[in-house]
Coordinates of C-alpha atoms in Angstrom, one line a residue:
Chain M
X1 CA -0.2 -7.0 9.0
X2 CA -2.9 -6.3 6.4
X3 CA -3.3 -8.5 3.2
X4 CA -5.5 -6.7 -0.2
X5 CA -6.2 -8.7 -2.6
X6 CA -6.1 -5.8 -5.6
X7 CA -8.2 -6.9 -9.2
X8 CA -7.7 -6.9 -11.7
X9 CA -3.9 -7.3 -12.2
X10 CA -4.0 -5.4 -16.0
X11 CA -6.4 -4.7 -18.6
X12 CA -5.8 -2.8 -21.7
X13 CA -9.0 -0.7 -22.0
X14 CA -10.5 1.3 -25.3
X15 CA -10.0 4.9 -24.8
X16 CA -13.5 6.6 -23.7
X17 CA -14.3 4.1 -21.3
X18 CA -14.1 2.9 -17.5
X19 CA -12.1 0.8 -15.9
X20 CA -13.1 -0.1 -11.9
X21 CA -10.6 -1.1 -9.6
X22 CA -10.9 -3.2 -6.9
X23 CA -9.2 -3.6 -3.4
X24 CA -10.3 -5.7 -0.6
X25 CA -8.3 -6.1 2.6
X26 CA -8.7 -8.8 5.5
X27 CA -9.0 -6.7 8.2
X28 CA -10.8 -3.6 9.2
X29 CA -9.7 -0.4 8.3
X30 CA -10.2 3.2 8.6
X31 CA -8.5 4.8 5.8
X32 CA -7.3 3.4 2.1
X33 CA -5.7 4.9 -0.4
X34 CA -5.4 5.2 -3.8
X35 CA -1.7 5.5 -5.7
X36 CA -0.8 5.5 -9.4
X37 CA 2.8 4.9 -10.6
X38 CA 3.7 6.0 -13.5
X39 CA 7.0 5.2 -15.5
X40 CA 10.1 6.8 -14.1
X41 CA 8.1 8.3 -11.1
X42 CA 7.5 8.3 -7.5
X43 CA 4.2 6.6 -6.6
X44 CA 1.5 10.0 -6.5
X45 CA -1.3 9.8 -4.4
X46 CA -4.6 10.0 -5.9
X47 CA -7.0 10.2 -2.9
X48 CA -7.8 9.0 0.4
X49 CA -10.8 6.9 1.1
X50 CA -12.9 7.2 4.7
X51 CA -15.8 4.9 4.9
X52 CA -19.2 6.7 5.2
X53 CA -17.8 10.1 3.8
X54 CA -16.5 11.1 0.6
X55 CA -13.3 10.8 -0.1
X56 CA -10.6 13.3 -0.3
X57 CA -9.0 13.7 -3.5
X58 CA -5.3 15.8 -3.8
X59 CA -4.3 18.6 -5.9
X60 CA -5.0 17.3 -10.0
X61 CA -6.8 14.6 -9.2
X62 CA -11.0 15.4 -9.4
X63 CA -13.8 13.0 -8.4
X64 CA -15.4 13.1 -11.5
X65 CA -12.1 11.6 -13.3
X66 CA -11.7 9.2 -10.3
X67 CA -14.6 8.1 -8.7
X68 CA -14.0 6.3 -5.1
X69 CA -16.4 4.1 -3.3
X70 CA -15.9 2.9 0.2
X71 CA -18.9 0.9 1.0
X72 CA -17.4 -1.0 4.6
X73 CA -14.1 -1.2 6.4
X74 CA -12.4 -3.9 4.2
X75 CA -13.3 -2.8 1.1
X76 CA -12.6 0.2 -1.6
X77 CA -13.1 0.7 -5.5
X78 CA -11.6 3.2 -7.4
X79 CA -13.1 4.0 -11.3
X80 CA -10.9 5.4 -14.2
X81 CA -13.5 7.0 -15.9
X82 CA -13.5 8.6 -19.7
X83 CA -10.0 7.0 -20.4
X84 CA -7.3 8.5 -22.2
X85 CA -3.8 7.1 -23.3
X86 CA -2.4 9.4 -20.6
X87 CA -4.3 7.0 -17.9
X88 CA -2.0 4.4 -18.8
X89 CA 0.2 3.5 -15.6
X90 CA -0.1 1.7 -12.0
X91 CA -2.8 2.1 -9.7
X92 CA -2.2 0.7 -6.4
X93 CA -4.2 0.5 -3.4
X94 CA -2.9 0.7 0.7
X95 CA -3.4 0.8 3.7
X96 CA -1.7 1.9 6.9
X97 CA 0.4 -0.6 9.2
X98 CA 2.8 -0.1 12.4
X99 CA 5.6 1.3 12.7
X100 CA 4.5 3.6 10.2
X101 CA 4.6 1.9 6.6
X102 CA 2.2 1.0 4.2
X103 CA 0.8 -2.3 2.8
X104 CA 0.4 -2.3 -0.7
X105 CA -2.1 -4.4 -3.2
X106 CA -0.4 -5.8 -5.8
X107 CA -1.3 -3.3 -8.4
X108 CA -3.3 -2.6 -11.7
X109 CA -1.4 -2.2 -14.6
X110 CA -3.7 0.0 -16.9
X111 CA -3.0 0.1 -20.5
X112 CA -5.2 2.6 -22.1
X113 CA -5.0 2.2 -26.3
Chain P
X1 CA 6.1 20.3 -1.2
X2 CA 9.1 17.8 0.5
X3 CA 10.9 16.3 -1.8
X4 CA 12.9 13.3 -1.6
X5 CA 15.7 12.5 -4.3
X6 CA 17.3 8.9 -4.4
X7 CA 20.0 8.1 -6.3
X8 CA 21.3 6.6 -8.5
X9 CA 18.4 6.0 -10.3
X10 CA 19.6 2.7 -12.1
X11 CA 21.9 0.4 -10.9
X12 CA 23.0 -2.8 -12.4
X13 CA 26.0 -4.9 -10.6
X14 CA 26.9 -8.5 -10.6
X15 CA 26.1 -10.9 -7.9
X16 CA 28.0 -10.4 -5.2
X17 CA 29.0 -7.1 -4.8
X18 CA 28.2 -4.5 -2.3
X19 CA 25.8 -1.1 -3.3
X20 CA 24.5 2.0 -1.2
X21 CA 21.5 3.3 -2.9
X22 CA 20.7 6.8 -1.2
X23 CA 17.8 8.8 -0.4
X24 CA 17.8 12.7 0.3
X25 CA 15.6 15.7 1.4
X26 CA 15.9 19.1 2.3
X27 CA 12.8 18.5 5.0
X28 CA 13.1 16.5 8.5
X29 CA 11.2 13.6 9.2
X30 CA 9.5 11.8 12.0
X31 CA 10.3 8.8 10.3
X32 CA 11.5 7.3 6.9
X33 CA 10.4 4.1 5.2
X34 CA 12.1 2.0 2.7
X35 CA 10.1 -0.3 0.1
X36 CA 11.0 -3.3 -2.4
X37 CA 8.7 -3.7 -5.3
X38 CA 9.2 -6.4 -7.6
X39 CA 7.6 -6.1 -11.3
X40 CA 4.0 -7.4 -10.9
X41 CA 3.5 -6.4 -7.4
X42 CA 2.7 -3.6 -5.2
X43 CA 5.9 -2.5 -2.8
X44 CA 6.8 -4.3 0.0
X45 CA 7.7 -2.7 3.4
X46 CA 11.0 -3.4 4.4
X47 CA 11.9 -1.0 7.6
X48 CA 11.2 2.1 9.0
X49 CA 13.8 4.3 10.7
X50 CA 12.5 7.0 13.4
X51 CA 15.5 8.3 15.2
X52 CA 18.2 10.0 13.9
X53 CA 21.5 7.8 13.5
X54 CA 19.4 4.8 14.2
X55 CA 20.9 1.9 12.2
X56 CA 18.8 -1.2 11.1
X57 CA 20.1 -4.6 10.0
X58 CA 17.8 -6.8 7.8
X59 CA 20.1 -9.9 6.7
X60 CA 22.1 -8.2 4.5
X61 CA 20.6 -5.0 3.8
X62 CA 22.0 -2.4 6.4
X63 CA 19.5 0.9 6.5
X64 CA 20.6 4.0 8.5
X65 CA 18.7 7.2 8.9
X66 CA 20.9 10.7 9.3
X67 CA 21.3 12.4 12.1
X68 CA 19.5 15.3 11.3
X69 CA 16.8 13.0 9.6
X70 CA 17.0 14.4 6.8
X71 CA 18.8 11.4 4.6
X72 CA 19.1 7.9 4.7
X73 CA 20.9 4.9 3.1
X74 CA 20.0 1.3 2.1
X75 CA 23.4 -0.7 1.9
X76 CA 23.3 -4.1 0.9
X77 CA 26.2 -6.9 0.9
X78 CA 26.6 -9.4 -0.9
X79 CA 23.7 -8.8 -3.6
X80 CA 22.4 -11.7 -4.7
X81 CA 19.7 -12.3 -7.8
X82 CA 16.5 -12.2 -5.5
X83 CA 17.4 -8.3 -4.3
X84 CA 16.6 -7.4 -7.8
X85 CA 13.6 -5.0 -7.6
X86 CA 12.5 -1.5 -7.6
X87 CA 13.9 0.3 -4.0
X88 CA 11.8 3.2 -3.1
X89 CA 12.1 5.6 0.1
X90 CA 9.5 7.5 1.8
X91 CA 9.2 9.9 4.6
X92 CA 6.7 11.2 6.9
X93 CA 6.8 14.1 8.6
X94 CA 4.7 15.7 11.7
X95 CA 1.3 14.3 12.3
X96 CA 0.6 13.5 8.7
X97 CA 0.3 9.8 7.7
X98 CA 0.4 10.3 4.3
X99 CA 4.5 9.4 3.1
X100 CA 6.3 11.7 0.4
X101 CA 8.0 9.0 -2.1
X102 CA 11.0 9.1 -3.7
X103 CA 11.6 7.9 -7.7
X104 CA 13.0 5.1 -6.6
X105 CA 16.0 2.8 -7.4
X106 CA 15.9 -0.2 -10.2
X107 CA 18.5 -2.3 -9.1
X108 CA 19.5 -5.4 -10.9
X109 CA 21.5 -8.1 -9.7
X110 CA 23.1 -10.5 -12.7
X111 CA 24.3 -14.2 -11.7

């Protein structure tokens, strides 16, 4: 199965500023996607990323606040722009594997002060 | 919106001693997925169930999915230190390839 190598692993960031995210998997793939886990909660989805179009975002979660990149098949980038304490949490990026499942990059803990 | 509800939430035993952590919807699935995820790390894939009653043995984690695939179980014997971890379900349904994930399950296994 897949293997992402997620960076970085944490950062405490300054609120008002960016944080970029990245994922890189050994294989080719068609579709990643972005999660964040907060405290307490199930794992939400933020968008899904398609290389060569944009990416699909789900219901809260607005490109501007989150902008994706997908430049080729193994690689993604997710930004956590304009950060506020409320950004603090998980962000973890997958991909799909048989039967269905996930793989998961380690994460990003995100500490926004 | 499915929803999927595990319980208990917490769960803190001694080694050695058996636990059932569940995981229940209102919605069928095509199939249902259960994760590990230790601190630090993203979660791991442990098994995924697609037919209803199926049974799956991983060591000494037993995972059954309902009949009506609507529920499943993770039972593990013999817990030992290592199973420690965050346990997490998730269920996919029709042709969508995007899982709904429980809250997960913070089990903690003491020597």
């Amino acid at each position: 199965s897949a293997v992402i190598s997620q960076k970085p692993s944490r950062d405490i960031c300054q609120r008002g500023t960016s944080l970029t995210i990245q994922c890189q998997v050994d294989s080719q793939v068609t579709m990643m996607f972005w999660y964040r886990q907060q405290p307490g909660q199930s794992l939400t989805l933020i968008a899904t990323a398609n290389q060569g179009s944009e990416a699909t975002y789900e219901s809260g979660f607005v490109i501007d606040k989150f902008p994706i990149s997908r430049p080729n098949l193994t690689f993604s980038t997710l930004t956590v722009s304009n950060m506020s304490p409320e950004d603090s949490s998980i962000y973890l990026c997958s991909v799909t594997v048989p039967p269905p499942g996930y793989t998961f990059g380690s994460g990003t803990r995100l500490t926004v002060v | 919106t499915q929803l999927l509800e595990q319980s208990p939430q917490f769960l803190s035993i001694q080694e050695g001693e058996n636990l059932t952590v569940y995981c229940n919807s209102s919605s069928v699935f095509s199939s249902l997925q259960w994760y590990r995820q230790e601190p630090g790390e993203g979660p791991v894939l442990l098994v995924t169930v697609v037919t209803g009653g199926e049974v799956k043995k991983l060591k000494r984690l037993t995972f059954q999915f309902g009949d009506a695939r609507k529920d499943s179980s993770l039972h593990i014997t013999a817990a030992q230190p290592g199973d420690t971890g965050l346990y997490l379900c998730a269920g996919s349904s029709g042709g969508s390839y995007i899982p709904t994930f429980g809250r997960g399950t913070s089990l903690i296994v003491h020597p």
